[in-house]
Coordinates of N, CA and C in Angstrom, one line a residue:
A1 N -7.0 -54.2 17.0 CA -8.3 -54.1 17.5 C -8.3 -52.8 18.5
D2 N -9.4 -52.1 18.4 CA -9.5 -51.0 19.3 C -9.8 -51.4 20.7
R3 N -9.1 -50.8 21.7 CA -9.2 -51.1 23.1 C -9.5 -49.8 23.8
T4 N -10.2 -50.0 25.0 CA -10.4 -48.8 25.8 C -9.1 -48.4 26.5
L5 N -9.1 -47.1 27.0 CA -8.0 -46.7 27.7 C -7.6 -47.6 28.9
G6 N -8.7 -48.0 29.6 CA -8.5 -48.9 30.7 C -7.8 -50.2 30.3
E7 N -8.3 -50.8 29.2 CA -7.7 -52.0 28.8 C -6.3 -51.8 28.4
T8 N -6.0 -50.7 27.7 CA -4.6 -50.4 27.3 C -3.7 -50.3 28.5
L9 N -4.1 -49.5 29.5 CA -3.3 -49.3 30.7 C -3.2 -50.5 31.6
L10 N -4.1 -51.4 31.5 CA -4.1 -52.6 32.3 C -3.4 -53.8 31.6
T11 N -3.0 -53.6 30.4 CA -2.3 -54.7 29.7 C -1.0 -55.1 30.4
P12 N -0.8 -56.4 30.7 CA 0.4 -56.8 31.5 C 1.6 -56.5 30.6
T13 N 2.7 -56.3 31.3 CA 4.0 -56.1 30.7 C 4.3 -57.3 29.8
R14 N 4.8 -57.0 28.6 CA 5.2 -58.0 27.7 C 6.5 -58.7 28.2
I15 N 6.5 -60.1 28.1 CA 7.6 -60.9 28.6 C 8.3 -61.3 27.3
Y16 N 9.6 -61.0 27.2 CA 10.4 -61.3 26.0 C 11.3 -62.5 26.2
A17 N 11.3 -63.2 27.3 CA 12.2 -64.2 27.6 C 12.2 -65.4 26.6
G18 N 11.0 -65.8 26.2 CA 10.9 -66.9 25.2 C 11.6 -66.6 23.9
S19 N 11.3 -65.4 23.4 CA 11.9 -65.0 22.1 C 13.4 -64.8 22.2
I20 N 13.8 -64.3 23.3 CA 15.3 -64.0 23.5 C 16.0 -65.3 23.7
V21 N 15.5 -66.3 24.4 CA 16.1 -67.6 24.6 C 16.2 -68.3 23.2
K22 N 15.2 -68.2 22.4 CA 15.2 -68.8 21.1 C 16.2 -68.1 20.2
L23 N 16.3 -66.8 20.3 CA 17.3 -66.1 19.5 C 18.7 -66.5 19.9
L24 N 19.0 -66.6 21.2 CA 20.3 -66.9 21.6 C 20.7 -68.4 21.2
R25 N 19.7 -69.2 21.2 CA 19.9 -70.7 20.8 C 20.2 -70.8 19.3
A26 N 19.8 -69.8 18.6 CA 20.0 -69.8 17.1 C 21.5 -69.5 16.8
Y27 N 22.2 -68.9 17.7 CA 23.6 -68.5 17.5 C 24.4 -69.1 18.6
P28 N 24.5 -70.4 18.7 CA 25.2 -71.0 19.9 C 26.8 -70.8 19.8
V29 N 27.3 -70.6 18.7 CA 28.8 -70.4 18.6 C 29.2 -69.0 18.3
K30 N 28.5 -68.4 17.3 CA 28.8 -67.0 16.9 C 28.5 -66.0 18.0
N31 N 29.3 -65.0 18.2 CA 29.1 -64.0 19.1 C 28.4 -62.8 18.4
V32 N 27.1 -63.0 18.2 CA 26.3 -62.1 17.4 C 25.8 -60.9 18.2
I33 N 25.4 -61.2 19.4 CA 24.7 -60.3 20.3 C 25.7 -59.7 21.3
S34 N 25.8 -58.4 21.3 CA 26.8 -57.7 22.2 C 26.2 -57.2 23.5
G35 N 24.9 -57.1 23.6 CA 24.2 -56.7 24.8 C 22.7 -56.7 24.6
M36 N 22.0 -56.6 25.8 CA 20.6 -56.6 25.8 C 20.1 -55.7 26.9
A37 N 18.9 -55.1 26.7 CA 18.3 -54.3 27.8 C 16.8 -54.4 27.7
H38 N 16.2 -54.8 28.9 CA 14.8 -54.8 29.0 C 14.4 -53.4 29.4
I39 N 13.6 -52.7 28.6 CA 13.3 -51.3 28.9 C 12.0 -51.2 29.8
T40 N 12.3 -51.0 31.0 CA 11.3 -51.0 32.1 C 11.2 -49.6 32.6
G41 N 10.8 -49.4 33.8 CA 10.8 -48.0 34.4 C 12.2 -47.4 34.2
S42 N 12.2 -46.1 34.0 CA 13.4 -45.3 33.8 C 13.7 -45.0 32.3
G43 N 12.8 -45.5 31.4 CA 12.9 -45.1 30.0 C 14.0 -45.8 29.3
L44 N 14.1 -45.6 28.0 CA 15.1 -46.2 27.1 C 16.5 -45.9 27.5
A45 N 16.9 -44.6 27.6 CA 18.3 -44.3 27.8 C 18.8 -44.8 29.1
E46 N 18.1 -44.7 30.2 CA 18.6 -45.2 31.5 C 18.7 -46.7 31.6
N47 N 18.0 -47.4 30.8 CA 18.1 -48.9 30.8 C 19.2 -49.3 29.8
L48 N 19.2 -48.7 28.6 CA 20.2 -49.1 27.6 C 21.6 -48.7 28.0
V49 N 21.8 -47.7 28.7 CA 23.2 -47.2 29.1 C 23.9 -48.3 29.9
R50 N 23.2 -49.2 30.6 CA 23.8 -50.2 31.4 C 24.3 -51.4 30.5
S51 N 23.9 -51.3 29.2 CA 24.3 -52.4 28.3 C 25.4 -52.1 27.3
I52 N 26.0 -50.9 27.4 CA 27.0 -50.5 26.5 C 28.3 -50.2 27.3
P53 N 29.5 -50.5 26.7 CA 30.7 -50.2 27.5 C 31.0 -48.7 27.6
P54 N 31.8 -48.4 28.6 CA 32.0 -46.9 28.9 C 32.8 -46.2 27.7
T55 N 33.3 -47.0 26.8 CA 34.0 -46.3 25.6 C 33.1 -46.2 24.4
C56 N 31.8 -46.4 24.6 CA 30.8 -46.4 23.5 C 29.6 -45.5 23.9
D57 N 28.9 -45.0 22.8 CA 27.6 -44.4 23.0 C 26.6 -45.1 22.2
A58 N 25.4 -45.2 22.6 CA 24.3 -45.6 21.8 C 23.6 -44.4 21.2
V59 N 23.5 -44.3 19.9 CA 22.9 -43.2 19.2 C 21.5 -43.7 18.7
I60 N 20.5 -43.1 19.3 CA 19.1 -43.5 19.0 C 18.4 -42.5 18.0
D61 N 17.7 -43.1 17.1 CA 16.9 -42.4 16.1 C 15.5 -42.5 16.6
R62 N 14.9 -41.4 17.2 CA 13.6 -41.5 17.8 C 12.5 -41.6 16.7
S63 N 12.8 -41.4 15.5 CA 11.8 -41.5 14.4 C 11.8 -42.9 13.8
A64 N 12.6 -43.8 14.4 CA 12.7 -45.2 13.9 C 11.6 -46.1 14.2
W65 N 10.7 -45.7 15.1 CA 9.6 -46.6 15.5 C 8.3 -45.7 15.8
P66 N 7.2 -46.3 15.7 CA 5.9 -45.6 16.0 C 5.7 -45.6 17.5
V67 N 5.5 -44.5 18.1 CA 5.2 -44.4 19.5 C 3.7 -44.7 19.7
P68 N 3.3 -45.7 20.5 CA 1.9 -46.0 20.6 C 1.1 -44.8 21.1
P69 N -0.1 -44.6 20.6 CA -0.9 -43.4 20.9 C -1.2 -43.2 22.4
V70 N -1.1 -44.2 23.2 CA -1.4 -44.0 24.7 C -0.4 -43.1 25.3
F71 N 0.8 -43.1 24.8 CA 1.8 -42.2 25.4 C 1.5 -40.7 25.1
G72 N 1.0 -40.4 23.9 CA 0.6 -39.1 23.6 C -0.6 -38.6 24.5
F73 N -1.5 -39.6 24.7 CA -2.6 -39.3 25.6 C -2.1 -38.9 27.0
L74 N -1.2 -39.8 27.5 CA -0.7 -39.6 28.9 C 0.1 -38.3 28.9
Q75 N 0.8 -38.0 27.9 CA 1.6 -36.7 27.9 C 0.7 -35.5 27.9
H76 N -0.3 -35.5 27.1 CA -1.2 -34.4 26.9 C -2.0 -34.2 28.2
H77 N -2.6 -35.2 28.7 CA -3.5 -35.1 29.8 C -2.8 -35.0 31.2
G78 N -1.5 -35.5 31.2 CA -0.7 -35.3 32.4 C 0.2 -34.1 32.4
R79 N 0.1 -33.4 31.2 CA 1.0 -32.2 31.0 C 2.4 -32.5 31.3
I80 N 2.9 -33.5 30.7 CA 4.3 -34.0 30.9 C 5.2 -33.5 29.7
D81 N 6.3 -32.9 30.0 CA 7.2 -32.5 28.9 C 7.9 -33.6 28.2
D82 N 8.5 -33.4 27.1 CA 9.1 -34.4 26.3 C 10.2 -35.1 27.0
E83 N 11.1 -34.4 27.7 CA 12.2 -35.0 28.4 C 11.7 -35.9 29.5
E84 N 10.7 -35.5 30.2 CA 10.2 -36.4 31.3 C 9.6 -37.6 30.7
M85 N 8.9 -37.5 29.6 CA 8.3 -38.7 28.9 C 9.4 -39.7 28.6
K86 N 10.5 -39.2 28.0 CA 11.6 -40.1 27.6 C 12.3 -40.7 28.8
R87 N 12.3 -40.0 29.9 CA 13.0 -40.4 31.1 C 12.2 -41.5 31.9
V88 N 10.9 -41.4 31.8 CA 10.0 -42.3 32.6 C 9.5 -43.5 31.8
F89 N 9.1 -43.3 30.5 CA 8.4 -44.3 29.8 C 9.3 -44.9 28.7
N90 N 8.9 -46.2 28.3 CA 9.7 -46.8 27.2 C 9.2 -46.3 25.8
L91 N 8.1 -45.7 25.7 CA 7.6 -45.1 24.5 C 7.5 -46.1 23.4
G92 N 7.2 -47.4 23.7 CA 7.0 -48.4 22.8 C 8.1 -49.3 22.5
I93 N 9.3 -49.1 23.1 CA 10.4 -50.0 22.9 C 10.5 -50.8 24.2
G94 N 10.2 -52.1 24.2 CA 10.2 -52.9 25.4 C 11.5 -53.6 25.6
Y95 N 12.3 -53.9 24.6 CA 13.5 -54.7 24.7 C 14.5 -54.3 23.6
C96 N 15.7 -54.1 24.0 CA 16.8 -53.8 23.0 C 17.8 -55.0 22.9
V97 N 18.1 -55.3 21.7 CA 19.2 -56.3 21.5 C 20.2 -55.6 20.7
I98 N 21.4 -55.5 21.2 CA 22.6 -54.9 20.5 C 23.3 -56.0 19.7
V99 N 23.2 -55.8 18.4 CA 23.7 -56.8 17.5 C 24.8 -56.3 16.7
K100 N 25.8 -57.1 16.4 CA 26.9 -56.7 15.5 C 26.3 -56.3 14.1
P101 N 26.9 -55.2 13.5 CA 26.3 -54.7 12.3 C 26.0 -55.8 11.2
A102 N 27.0 -56.7 11.0 CA 26.8 -57.7 9.9 C 25.7 -58.6 10.1
Y103 N 25.1 -58.7 11.3 CA 24.0 -59.6 11.6 C 22.7 -59.0 11.8
V104 N 22.6 -57.7 11.7 CA 21.3 -57.0 11.9 C 20.2 -57.5 11.1
S105 N 20.3 -57.7 9.8 CA 19.2 -58.2 9.0 C 18.8 -59.6 9.4
T106 N 19.8 -60.4 9.6 CA 19.5 -61.8 9.9 C 18.8 -61.9 11.3
V107 N 19.3 -61.2 12.3 CA 18.7 -61.2 13.6 C 17.3 -60.6 13.5
R108 N 17.1 -59.5 12.8 CA 15.8 -58.9 12.7 C 14.8 -59.9 12.1
D109 N 15.2 -60.6 11.0 CA 14.3 -61.6 10.3 C 14.0 -62.7 11.3
H110 N 15.0 -63.2 12.0 CA 14.7 -64.3 13.0 C 13.7 -63.9 14.0
V111 N 13.9 -62.7 14.6 CA 13.0 -62.3 15.7 C 11.6 -62.0 15.2
E112 N 11.5 -61.5 14.0 CA 10.2 -61.2 13.4 C 9.5 -62.6 13.2
R113 N 10.2 -63.6 12.7 CA 9.6 -64.9 12.6 C 9.1 -65.5 13.9
L114 N 9.7 -65.0 15.0 CA 9.2 -65.4 16.3 C 8.0 -64.6 16.8
G115 N 7.5 -63.7 15.9 CA 6.3 -63.0 16.2 C 6.5 -61.6 16.9
E116 N 7.7 -61.2 17.0 CA 8.0 -59.9 17.6 C 8.1 -58.8 16.5
S117 N 7.7 -57.6 16.9 CA 7.9 -56.4 16.1 C 9.3 -55.9 16.3
V118 N 10.0 -55.6 15.2 CA 11.4 -55.2 15.3 C 11.6 -53.9 14.6
H119 N 12.4 -53.0 15.3 CA 12.8 -51.7 14.8 C 14.3 -51.5 15.0
V120 N 15.0 -51.2 14.0 CA 16.4 -50.8 14.2 C 16.4 -49.4 14.6
I121 N 16.7 -49.1 15.8 CA 16.5 -47.8 16.4 C 17.8 -47.0 16.6
G122 N 18.9 -47.5 16.2 CA 20.1 -46.8 16.3 C 21.4 -47.6 16.1
E123 N 22.5 -47.1 16.6 CA 23.8 -47.7 16.5 C 24.6 -47.4 17.7
V124 N 25.6 -48.3 17.9 CA 26.6 -48.1 18.9 C 27.9 -47.6 18.2
V125 N 28.4 -46.4 18.8 CA 29.6 -45.8 18.2 C 30.6 -45.5 19.4
R126 N 31.8 -45.1 19.0 CA 32.8 -44.7 20.0 C 32.2 -43.6 20.8
G127 N 32.4 -43.6 22.1 CA 31.9 -42.5 22.9 C 32.3 -42.5 24.3
Q128 N 31.4 -42.1 25.2 CA 31.7 -42.0 26.6 C 30.7 -42.7 27.5
G129 N 30.1 -43.7 27.0 CA 29.1 -44.5 27.8 C 27.8 -43.8 28.0
R130 N 27.3 -43.1 27.0 CA 26.1 -42.4 27.0 C 25.1 -42.9 26.0
V131 N 23.8 -42.6 26.2 CA 22.8 -42.8 25.2 C 22.4 -41.4 24.8
R132 N 22.4 -41.2 23.5 CA 22.1 -39.9 23.0 C 21.2 -40.0 21.7
E133 N 20.6 -39.0 21.4 CA 19.7 -39.0 20.2 C 20.5 -38.5 19.0
K134 N 20.1 -39.0 17.8 CA 20.7 -38.7 16.5 C 20.3 -37.3 16.2

């Protein structure tokens, strides 16, 4: 549904706790999830980096999800450069779950059945504790 700019900007922060608790309860024995990050202020990279070990990098594919139009509006009218947008805003990714590769499809299906939108946005590789773009 179309919403005004004011309605969009005043929409409360999405709370993911219910879906995450249900996801964790679905895997009581298997160690499927390696990390999680709620992407709040400070953008994707600065929140996600705290969820990876110092011997790994998270490699993000920025084309893997649609950025909500409000961010383009804010960037244009606020004259904000791309790097600042990525540093400050989540750009449409509210929560990250780091999942072992063998379980990605299963976890994605489970979380989608809980009503969440899911995008596989990257992978964790050997590295130096950074978040970088593909």
